[in-house]
Amino acid sequence: MVATLEPQAKIGKAAIGALGALALALGTLQAVVEPSLPMLQHDLGIGPAAGSLIFITLLITGAVVAPIAGKLGDRYGGKRVLVVLMTAVSAGGLLSSVAPNLPVLLLGQVLQGAMVGALPLSFILVRKHLPPGRTQVAVGVVSGLFTGGGLVGMLSAGPIAEHLSRHWMFAIPTIAIIAATLTVARLMPDDPPAESDARIDWLGVILLSCTLVGLVLGFTAVTGGGLPPLASAGVIVVVAALATGWVLVERRAASPMVDLRMLAMPAVWSAGVVTLLMSLGLGMAVYLVPQLLSAPASAYGFGADPSEIGVFLVPATVAGVVAGTVAGIAARRFGPRAVVTAGAAATAAALIALGPLHDATWQLVAARALIGFAVSVSAVALLAGTATAVDAKDTGIATSLLVVTRVIGVAIGAQTAGAILDAGTDPATGLPAESSFTTGFVTAGLIAAASLLAVRAMKKGTQS
């Protein structure tokens, strides 16, 4: 009997360490906005609705980059595409660090959104250059360091902004990204592009980008109340036309960015609806909690500065990390549907409870951690359930649909929360009314609760 030898490793620990350092720096840069968002709004002189744009702009770029990053890496080489994307991220981070106003900061966030492609491209590289056994270890290291970077960003954003300035909050992790990218470019060997006749759906990419940008900017303009009814109707028509054009292009493309035919499968469309509704609730909570923590203690808030907000949000970040492991075990033992049902119910209950119960910081911290854990567990279970419900060849398409849906849901949820606070802001004080937070939390809870109806449809579709 002849033993099968594993392929020889083409890269060493130093190259894996460089990818890990890059993931750590990217996770840090991605996480600095959430705890410092109230401070950014104050420094830039903007309201809640405009402030939510800072949070969601990166997500919009990520929603576009996520489905095509792997395709680009396979077509042109993972290392080459990774370096190009990190150049865009570095430019965005530096632009954000010197931004004097909201438009420049938003442009920086748009460029930073290219970081979403870093993980799939890193996985392509380790898969090509390492034997299977070591590939799994390297993937775990890179993923773990990206998550760890989120903790670093959450805790470091406040102290850096307070003792240096908000500009260094973006500059320091960006400098680390530049250094790590140069190290990866030096240590990582070139990977040959895969031979493929599949073309990149650039028209679909452009139309989806325009649709998402139009949706967000249009939502901001319409809910801000500054547009006459005719102009608001025009915005709706333009966004609808862009979305319709994107759907038509995707249905006819030989190699679509997102294969919309997958949505006809009950297991996929029901999982997509659940993902969208729960992500909407999460996005609203992610935006509302820091705003309430930073509100003056003389009113109804807690007067927390960015450093304190970062500490308050750490349990939620840790809960999201733990959820990944728990979800896999729970889905295997109880089934994806049971896990998603429990997660949706817990998310809805926590959000609705925050409506009347937000008088102490521990209530906000505990609820935000529970929401983060429940949504993350549900997301992993939905991905696992969808991956096993479709043909093996369609796994990547189906799961990428859920990833894009989640990003869009979080973005729209944050924008919705910002609009609710903006509508309830007192012009004299510049503060939203406390009732606006109650309305926001309860609305988010009801949206998350509606996902339970889609879970039932998911069961029926799977059985049929």
Coordinates of C-alpha atoms in Angstrom, one line a residue:
M1 CA 0.0 0.0 0.0
V2 CA 1.5 3.3 -1.1
A3 CA 1.1 6.3 1.2
T4 CA -0.1 9.5 -0.4
L5 CA 2.2 12.4 0.2
E6 CA 0.9 15.9 0.8
P7 CA 2.1 18.6 -1.7
Q8 CA 5.1 20.6 -0.7
A9 CA 4.4 23.9 0.9
K10 CA 5.5 26.8 -1.3
I11 CA 5.3 29.5 1.4
G12 CA 6.6 29.7 4.9
K13 CA 5.3 31.0 8.2
A14 CA 6.6 34.5 7.4
A15 CA 4.2 34.8 4.4
I16 CA 1.3 33.5 6.5
G17 CA 2.2 35.9 9.2
A18 CA 2.2 38.8 6.7
L19 CA -1.3 37.8 5.6
G20 CA -2.4 37.6 9.2
A21 CA -0.9 41.0 10.0
L22 CA -2.8 42.5 7.0
A23 CA -6.0 40.9 8.2
L24 CA -5.4 42.4 11.7
A25 CA -4.8 45.9 10.3
L26 CA -7.9 45.6 8.1
G27 CA -10.1 44.5 10.9
T28 CA -8.9 47.4 13.0
L29 CA -9.6 50.0 10.3
Q30 CA -13.0 48.6 9.7
A31 CA -14.0 48.8 13.3
V32 CA -12.9 52.3 14.2
V33 CA -16.1 54.0 12.9
E34 CA -18.7 52.4 15.1
P35 CA -17.6 53.6 18.6
S36 CA -16.5 57.0 17.3
L37 CA -19.6 57.8 15.1
P38 CA -21.2 60.3 17.5
M39 CA -17.8 62.1 17.8
L40 CA -17.5 62.2 14.0
Q41 CA -21.0 63.7 13.7
H42 CA -20.1 66.4 16.2
D43 CA -16.8 67.2 14.5
L44 CA -18.3 67.4 11.0
G45 CA -21.4 69.2 12.1
I46 CA -23.9 66.7 10.7
G47 CA -27.1 65.1 11.9
P48 CA -28.0 61.5 12.6
A49 CA -29.2 60.7 9.1
A50 CA -26.1 62.0 7.4
G51 CA -23.9 60.4 10.1
S52 CA -25.4 57.0 9.2
L53 CA -23.9 57.4 5.8
I54 CA -20.4 57.2 7.3
F55 CA -21.3 53.8 8.7
I56 CA -22.9 52.3 5.7
T57 CA -20.8 53.6 2.8
L58 CA -18.1 51.0 3.4
L59 CA -20.8 48.3 3.5
I60 CA -22.1 49.4 0.1
T61 CA -18.7 48.9 -1.6
G62 CA -18.3 45.6 0.2
A63 CA -21.6 44.4 -1.2
V64 CA -20.3 45.0 -4.7
V65 CA -16.8 43.7 -4.1
A66 CA -17.8 40.5 -2.2
P67 CA -19.3 38.5 -5.1
I68 CA -16.5 39.3 -7.6
A69 CA -13.3 39.3 -5.4
G70 CA -12.8 35.5 -5.8
K71 CA -13.6 35.6 -9.5
L72 CA -11.0 38.4 -10.0
G73 CA -8.4 36.5 -8.0
D74 CA -8.9 33.3 -10.1
R75 CA -8.9 35.3 -13.3
Y76 CA -5.9 37.6 -12.7
G77 CA -4.1 35.9 -9.8
G78 CA -4.9 36.3 -6.1
K79 CA -1.7 38.2 -5.2
R80 CA -2.0 40.7 -8.0
V81 CA -5.7 41.5 -7.2
L82 CA -5.0 41.6 -3.4
V83 CA -2.3 44.2 -3.9
V84 CA -4.5 46.3 -6.2
L85 CA -7.4 46.2 -3.7
M86 CA -5.2 47.0 -0.8
T87 CA -3.8 50.0 -2.7
A88 CA -7.4 51.3 -3.0
V89 CA -8.0 50.6 0.8
S90 CA -4.8 52.4 1.7
A91 CA -5.8 55.4 -0.5
G92 CA -9.2 55.4 1.2
G93 CA -7.7 55.2 4.7
L94 CA -5.4 58.1 4.0
L95 CA -8.2 60.1 2.5
S96 CA -10.4 59.4 5.5
S97 CA -7.5 60.5 7.8
V98 CA -7.3 64.0 6.3
A99 CA -11.0 64.4 5.4
P100 CA -12.1 68.0 6.3
N101 CA -15.8 67.3 5.6
L102 CA -18.4 64.6 5.1
P103 CA -18.1 64.2 1.3
V104 CA -14.3 63.6 1.5
L105 CA -14.8 61.1 4.4
L106 CA -17.4 59.2 2.4
L107 CA -15.2 58.9 -0.6
G108 CA -12.5 57.5 1.7
Q109 CA -15.0 55.0 3.1
V110 CA -16.0 54.0 -0.5
L111 CA -12.4 53.1 -1.2
Q112 CA -11.9 51.3 2.1
G113 CA -14.8 49.1 1.3
A114 CA -12.5 47.2 -1.1
M115 CA -11.1 45.5 2.1
V116 CA -14.0 43.0 1.9
G117 CA -12.1 41.2 -0.9
A118 CA -9.1 40.6 1.3
L119 CA -10.2 37.4 3.0
P120 CA -11.4 35.5 0.0
L121 CA -8.2 36.5 -1.9
S122 CA -6.1 35.4 1.1
F123 CA -7.8 32.1 1.1
I124 CA -7.1 31.7 -2.6
L125 CA -3.4 32.3 -1.9
V126 CA -3.0 29.8 1.0
R127 CA -5.0 27.2 -0.9
K128 CA -2.7 27.5 -3.9
H129 CA 0.6 27.5 -1.9
L130 CA -0.1 25.2 1.0
P131 CA -1.1 21.5 1.3
P132 CA -4.6 20.8 2.5
G133 CA -3.7 20.2 6.2
R134 CA -1.8 23.5 6.5
T135 CA -4.4 25.4 4.4
Q136 CA -7.1 24.9 7.1
V137 CA -4.7 26.2 9.8
A138 CA -3.7 29.2 7.8
V139 CA -7.3 30.1 7.0
G140 CA -8.2 29.9 10.7
V141 CA -5.2 32.1 11.6
V142 CA -6.1 34.8 9.0
S143 CA -9.8 34.8 9.9
G144 CA -9.1 34.9 13.6
L145 CA -6.7 37.9 13.2
F146 CA -9.3 39.8 11.2
T147 CA -11.8 39.3 13.9
G148 CA -9.2 40.2 16.5
G149 CA -8.6 43.4 14.6
G150 CA -12.2 44.3 15.1
L151 CA -11.6 44.2 18.9
V152 CA -8.4 46.3 18.5
G153 CA -10.2 48.9 16.5
M154 CA -13.2 49.0 18.9
L155 CA -10.9 49.6 21.9
S156 CA -8.3 51.8 20.2
A157 CA -10.5 54.2 18.2
G158 CA -11.5 56.3 21.3
P159 CA -8.1 56.7 22.9
I160 CA -6.4 57.6 19.6
A161 CA -9.1 60.1 18.7
E162 CA -9.1 61.7 22.2
H163 CA -5.3 61.9 22.7
L164 CA -4.2 62.5 19.1
S165 CA -7.1 63.3 16.8
R166 CA -9.8 61.6 14.7
H167 CA -7.4 61.8 11.8
W168 CA -4.9 59.4 13.4
M169 CA -7.7 57.0 14.1
F170 CA -7.8 56.2 10.4
A171 CA -4.1 56.9 9.7
I172 CA -2.5 54.4 12.1
P173 CA -4.2 51.3 10.9
T174 CA -3.8 52.5 7.3
I175 CA 0.0 52.8 7.8
A176 CA -0.1 49.2 9.1
I177 CA -2.0 48.0 6.1
I178 CA 0.5 49.6 3.7
A179 CA 3.4 47.9 5.6
A180 CA 1.7 44.5 5.6
T181 CA 0.8 44.8 1.9
L182 CA 4.4 45.5 1.0
T183 CA 5.5 42.5 3.1
V184 CA 2.9 40.2 1.4
A185 CA 4.0 41.4 -2.0
R186 CA 7.6 40.6 -1.2
L187 CA 7.1 37.2 0.6
M188 CA 4.2 35.7 -1.3
P189 CA 5.1 34.1 -4.6
D190 CA 3.0 34.9 -7.7
D191 CA 0.1 32.6 -8.3
P192 CA -0.8 31.9 -12.0
P193 CA -4.3 32.9 -13.1
A194 CA -6.7 30.1 -13.6
E195 CA -7.7 29.4 -17.2
S196 CA -11.4 30.3 -17.5
D197 CA -13.6 31.5 -20.3
A198 CA -16.0 33.1 -17.7
R199 CA -16.1 36.9 -18.0
I200 CA -16.5 39.3 -15.2
D201 CA -20.0 40.9 -15.3
W202 CA -18.8 44.5 -15.2
L203 CA -22.1 45.9 -16.4
G204 CA -23.8 44.1 -13.5
V205 CA -21.2 45.5 -11.1
I206 CA -21.7 49.0 -12.3
L207 CA -25.5 48.8 -12.2
L208 CA -25.5 47.3 -8.7
S209 CA -23.2 50.0 -7.5
C210 CA -25.4 52.7 -8.9
T211 CA -28.5 51.0 -7.5
L212 CA -27.1 50.8 -4.0
V213 CA -25.7 54.4 -4.0
G214 CA -29.0 55.7 -5.5
L215 CA -31.0 53.8 -2.9
V216 CA -29.0 55.1 0.1
L217 CA -28.7 58.7 -1.1
G218 CA -32.3 58.7 -2.3
F219 CA -33.5 57.4 1.1
T220 CA -31.5 60.1 2.9
A221 CA -32.9 62.8 0.7
V222 CA -36.6 61.6 0.9
T223 CA -36.6 61.0 4.7
G224 CA -34.8 64.2 5.3
G225 CA -37.9 66.1 4.2
G226 CA -36.0 68.6 2.0
L227 CA -37.4 67.4 -1.3
P228 CA -40.8 68.3 -2.8
P229 CA -43.1 65.4 -3.5
L230 CA -42.4 65.4 -7.2
A231 CA -38.6 65.2 -6.7
S232 CA -39.1 62.4 -4.2
A233 CA -41.1 60.5 -6.7
G234 CA -38.4 61.1 -9.3
V235 CA -35.8 59.6 -6.9
I236 CA -37.9 56.5 -6.4
V237 CA -38.3 56.1 -10.2
V238 CA -34.6 56.4 -10.8
V239 CA -33.7 53.8 -8.2
A240 CA -36.4 51.5 -9.5
A241 CA -35.1 51.9 -13.0
L242 CA -31.5 51.1 -12.0
A243 CA -32.6 48.0 -10.0
T244 CA -34.7 46.8 -12.9
G245 CA -31.8 47.3 -15.3
W246 CA -29.5 45.3 -13.0
V247 CA -32.0 42.4 -12.8
L248 CA -32.4 42.3 -16.6
V249 CA -28.6 42.3 -17.1
E250 CA -28.1 39.6 -14.5
R251 CA -30.7 37.3 -16.1
R252 CA -29.1 37.6 -19.5
A253 CA -25.4 37.6 -18.6
A254 CA -23.5 34.4 -19.5
S255 CA -21.5 34.7 -16.2
P256 CA -23.7 36.9 -13.9
M257 CA -22.4 38.7 -10.9
V258 CA -25.3 37.2 -8.9
D259 CA -27.3 34.4 -10.5
L260 CA -30.8 35.5 -9.8
R261 CA -32.2 32.2 -10.9
M262 CA -31.1 30.8 -7.5
L263 CA -33.8 33.0 -5.9
A264 CA -36.5 30.8 -7.4
M265 CA -35.4 28.0 -5.1
P266 CA -37.5 28.0 -1.9
A267 CA -34.5 27.3 0.3
V268 CA -32.6 30.3 -1.1
W269 CA -35.3 32.9 -1.3
S270 CA -36.7 32.2 2.2
A271 CA -33.1 32.3 3.6
G272 CA -32.6 35.6 1.8
V273 CA -35.8 37.1 3.3
V274 CA -34.8 35.9 6.8
T275 CA -31.3 37.3 6.3
L276 CA -32.6 40.7 5.1
L277 CA -35.1 41.2 7.9
M278 CA -32.6 40.2 10.7
S279 CA -29.9 42.3 9.2
L280 CA -32.2 45.3 9.1
G281 CA -32.8 44.9 12.8
L282 CA -29.1 44.4 13.5
G283 CA -28.2 47.5 11.4
M284 CA -30.7 49.6 13.4
A285 CA -29.2 48.4 16.7
V286 CA -25.7 48.9 15.6
Y287 CA -26.5 52.6 14.9
L288 CA -28.8 53.4 17.8
V289 CA -26.9 52.0 20.7
P290 CA -23.7 54.2 20.3
Q291 CA -26.0 57.2 19.7
L292 CA -27.8 56.6 23.0
L293 CA -24.6 55.9 24.9
S294 CA -23.2 59.2 23.7
A295 CA -26.3 61.3 24.4
P296 CA -25.8 63.8 27.3
A297 CA -26.4 62.4 30.8
S298 CA -28.3 65.6 31.6
A299 CA -30.9 64.5 29.0
Y300 CA -31.6 60.8 28.8
G301 CA -28.2 59.3 27.7
F302 CA -25.0 58.4 29.5
G303 CA -22.5 61.0 28.1
A304 CA -20.1 58.2 27.0
D305 CA -17.0 59.3 25.0
P306 CA -15.6 57.2 22.1
S307 CA -13.2 55.2 24.5
E308 CA -16.1 54.3 26.8
I309 CA -18.4 53.4 23.8
G310 CA -15.6 51.1 22.5
V311 CA -15.4 49.3 25.8
F312 CA -19.2 49.0 26.0
L313 CA -19.3 47.4 22.6
V314 CA -16.5 44.8 23.2
P315 CA -19.0 42.2 24.6
A316 CA -21.0 42.4 21.4
T317 CA -17.9 41.8 19.3
V318 CA -16.8 38.9 21.5
A319 CA -20.3 37.4 21.3
G320 CA -20.1 37.6 17.5
V321 CA -16.8 35.7 17.5
V322 CA -18.1 33.0 19.8
A323 CA -21.3 32.6 17.7
G324 CA -19.4 31.2 14.8
T325 CA -18.3 28.1 16.8
V326 CA -21.6 27.7 18.6
A327 CA -23.6 28.0 15.4
G328 CA -21.8 25.1 13.7
I329 CA -22.3 22.8 16.6
A330 CA -25.9 23.8 17.2
A331 CA -26.9 23.5 13.5
R332 CA -25.4 20.0 13.4
R333 CA -27.3 18.9 16.5
F334 CA -30.6 20.7 16.2
G335 CA -30.8 21.6 12.5
P336 CA -30.4 25.0 10.9
R337 CA -34.1 25.9 11.1
A338 CA -34.2 25.5 14.9
V339 CA -31.1 27.6 15.3
V340 CA -32.5 30.4 13.0
T341 CA -35.8 30.3 14.8
A342 CA -34.1 30.7 18.2
G343 CA -31.8 33.4 16.9
A344 CA -34.7 35.4 15.3
A345 CA -36.8 35.2 18.5
A346 CA -33.9 36.3 20.7
T347 CA -33.1 39.2 18.4
A348 CA -36.7 40.4 18.3
A349 CA -37.1 40.1 22.0
A350 CA -33.9 42.0 22.8
L351 CA -34.7 44.8 20.4
I352 CA -38.3 45.3 21.6
A353 CA -37.1 45.1 25.2
L354 CA -34.7 48.0 24.6
G355 CA -37.7 50.2 23.7
P356 CA -38.8 50.8 27.3
L357 CA -35.6 49.4 29.0
H358 CA -32.6 51.6 28.2
D359 CA -32.1 53.4 31.5
A360 CA -28.8 51.7 32.4
T361 CA -25.7 51.0 30.4
W362 CA -25.8 47.3 31.4
Q363 CA -29.1 47.0 29.6
L364 CA -27.7 48.4 26.4
V365 CA -24.5 46.3 26.7
A366 CA -26.3 43.1 27.4
A367 CA -28.9 43.6 24.7
R368 CA -26.4 44.5 22.1
A369 CA -24.3 41.5 22.9
L370 CA -27.3 39.2 22.7
I371 CA -28.4 40.7 19.4
G372 CA -24.8 40.3 18.0
F373 CA -24.7 36.7 19.1
A374 CA -28.2 35.8 17.9
V375 CA -27.8 37.4 14.5
S376 CA -24.4 35.8 14.0
V377 CA -25.5 32.4 15.0
S378 CA -28.5 32.7 12.6
A379 CA -26.3 33.9 9.8
V380 CA -24.0 31.0 10.1
A381 CA -26.9 28.5 10.3
L382 CA -28.5 30.1 7.3
L383 CA -25.3 29.8 5.3
A384 CA -24.9 26.2 6.3
G385 CA -28.5 25.3 5.6
T386 CA -28.4 27.0 2.2
A387 CA -25.1 25.4 1.3
T388 CA -26.5 21.9 1.9
A389 CA -29.9 22.6 0.2
V390 CA -28.5 23.4 -3.2
D391 CA -26.3 21.5 -5.6
A392 CA -22.6 21.5 -4.8
K393 CA -21.8 23.5 -8.0
D394 CA -24.2 26.3 -6.8
T395 CA -22.9 26.6 -3.3
G396 CA -20.8 29.6 -3.9
I397 CA -23.5 31.4 -5.8
A398 CA -26.2 30.7 -3.1
T399 CA -24.0 31.7 -0.2
S400 CA -22.7 34.9 -1.9
L401 CA -26.4 35.9 -2.3
L402 CA -26.9 35.7 1.4
V403 CA -23.6 37.6 2.1
V404 CA -24.7 40.5 -0.2
T405 CA -28.2 40.5 1.3
R406 CA -26.8 40.7 4.8
V407 CA -24.6 43.7 3.9
I408 CA -27.5 45.5 2.2
G409 CA -29.8 44.8 5.2
V410 CA -27.3 46.2 7.7
A411 CA -26.8 49.3 5.5
I412 CA -30.5 50.0 5.1
G413 CA -31.1 49.3 8.8
A414 CA -28.6 51.9 9.9
Q415 CA -29.9 54.4 7.4
T416 CA -33.5 53.8 8.7
A417 CA -32.4 54.3 12.3
G418 CA -30.6 57.6 11.3
A419 CA -33.8 58.8 9.6
I420 CA -35.9 58.0 12.7
L421 CA -33.6 60.0 14.9
D422 CA -33.3 62.8 12.5
A423 CA -37.1 63.1 12.3
G424 CA -37.3 63.4 16.1
T425 CA -34.5 65.9 16.5
D426 CA -35.2 69.1 18.4
P427 CA -33.9 72.0 16.4
A428 CA -33.2 74.0 19.6
T429 CA -31.0 71.4 21.2
G430 CA -29.9 69.3 18.3
L431 CA -30.8 66.2 20.2
P432 CA -33.3 63.5 19.1
A433 CA -36.2 63.0 21.5
E434 CA -35.9 59.9 23.7
S435 CA -39.1 58.6 22.2
S436 CA -37.2 58.4 18.9
F437 CA -34.9 55.8 20.3
T438 CA -37.9 53.9 21.7
T439 CA -39.5 54.0 18.2
G440 CA -36.3 52.8 16.6
F441 CA -35.7 49.9 18.9
V442 CA -39.3 48.6 18.8
T443 CA -39.4 49.0 15.0
A444 CA -36.2 47.0 14.7
G445 CA -37.7 44.3 16.9
L446 CA -40.9 44.0 14.9
I447 CA -38.8 43.8 11.7
A448 CA -36.7 41.0 13.2
A449 CA -39.9 39.3 14.5
A450 CA -41.3 39.3 10.9
S451 CA -38.4 37.0 9.9
L452 CA -40.1 34.2 11.9
L453 CA -42.8 34.1 9.2
A454 CA -40.1 33.6 6.6
V455 CA -38.5 30.8 8.7
R456 CA -41.8 28.9 8.4
A457 CA -41.7 29.3 4.7
M458 CA -38.1 28.1 4.7
K459 CA -39.3 24.9 6.4
K460 CA -42.1 24.4 3.9
G461 CA -39.9 25.1 0.9
T462 CA -37.2 22.7 2.1
Q463 CA -39.7 19.9 2.7
S464 CA -41.3 20.3 -0.7

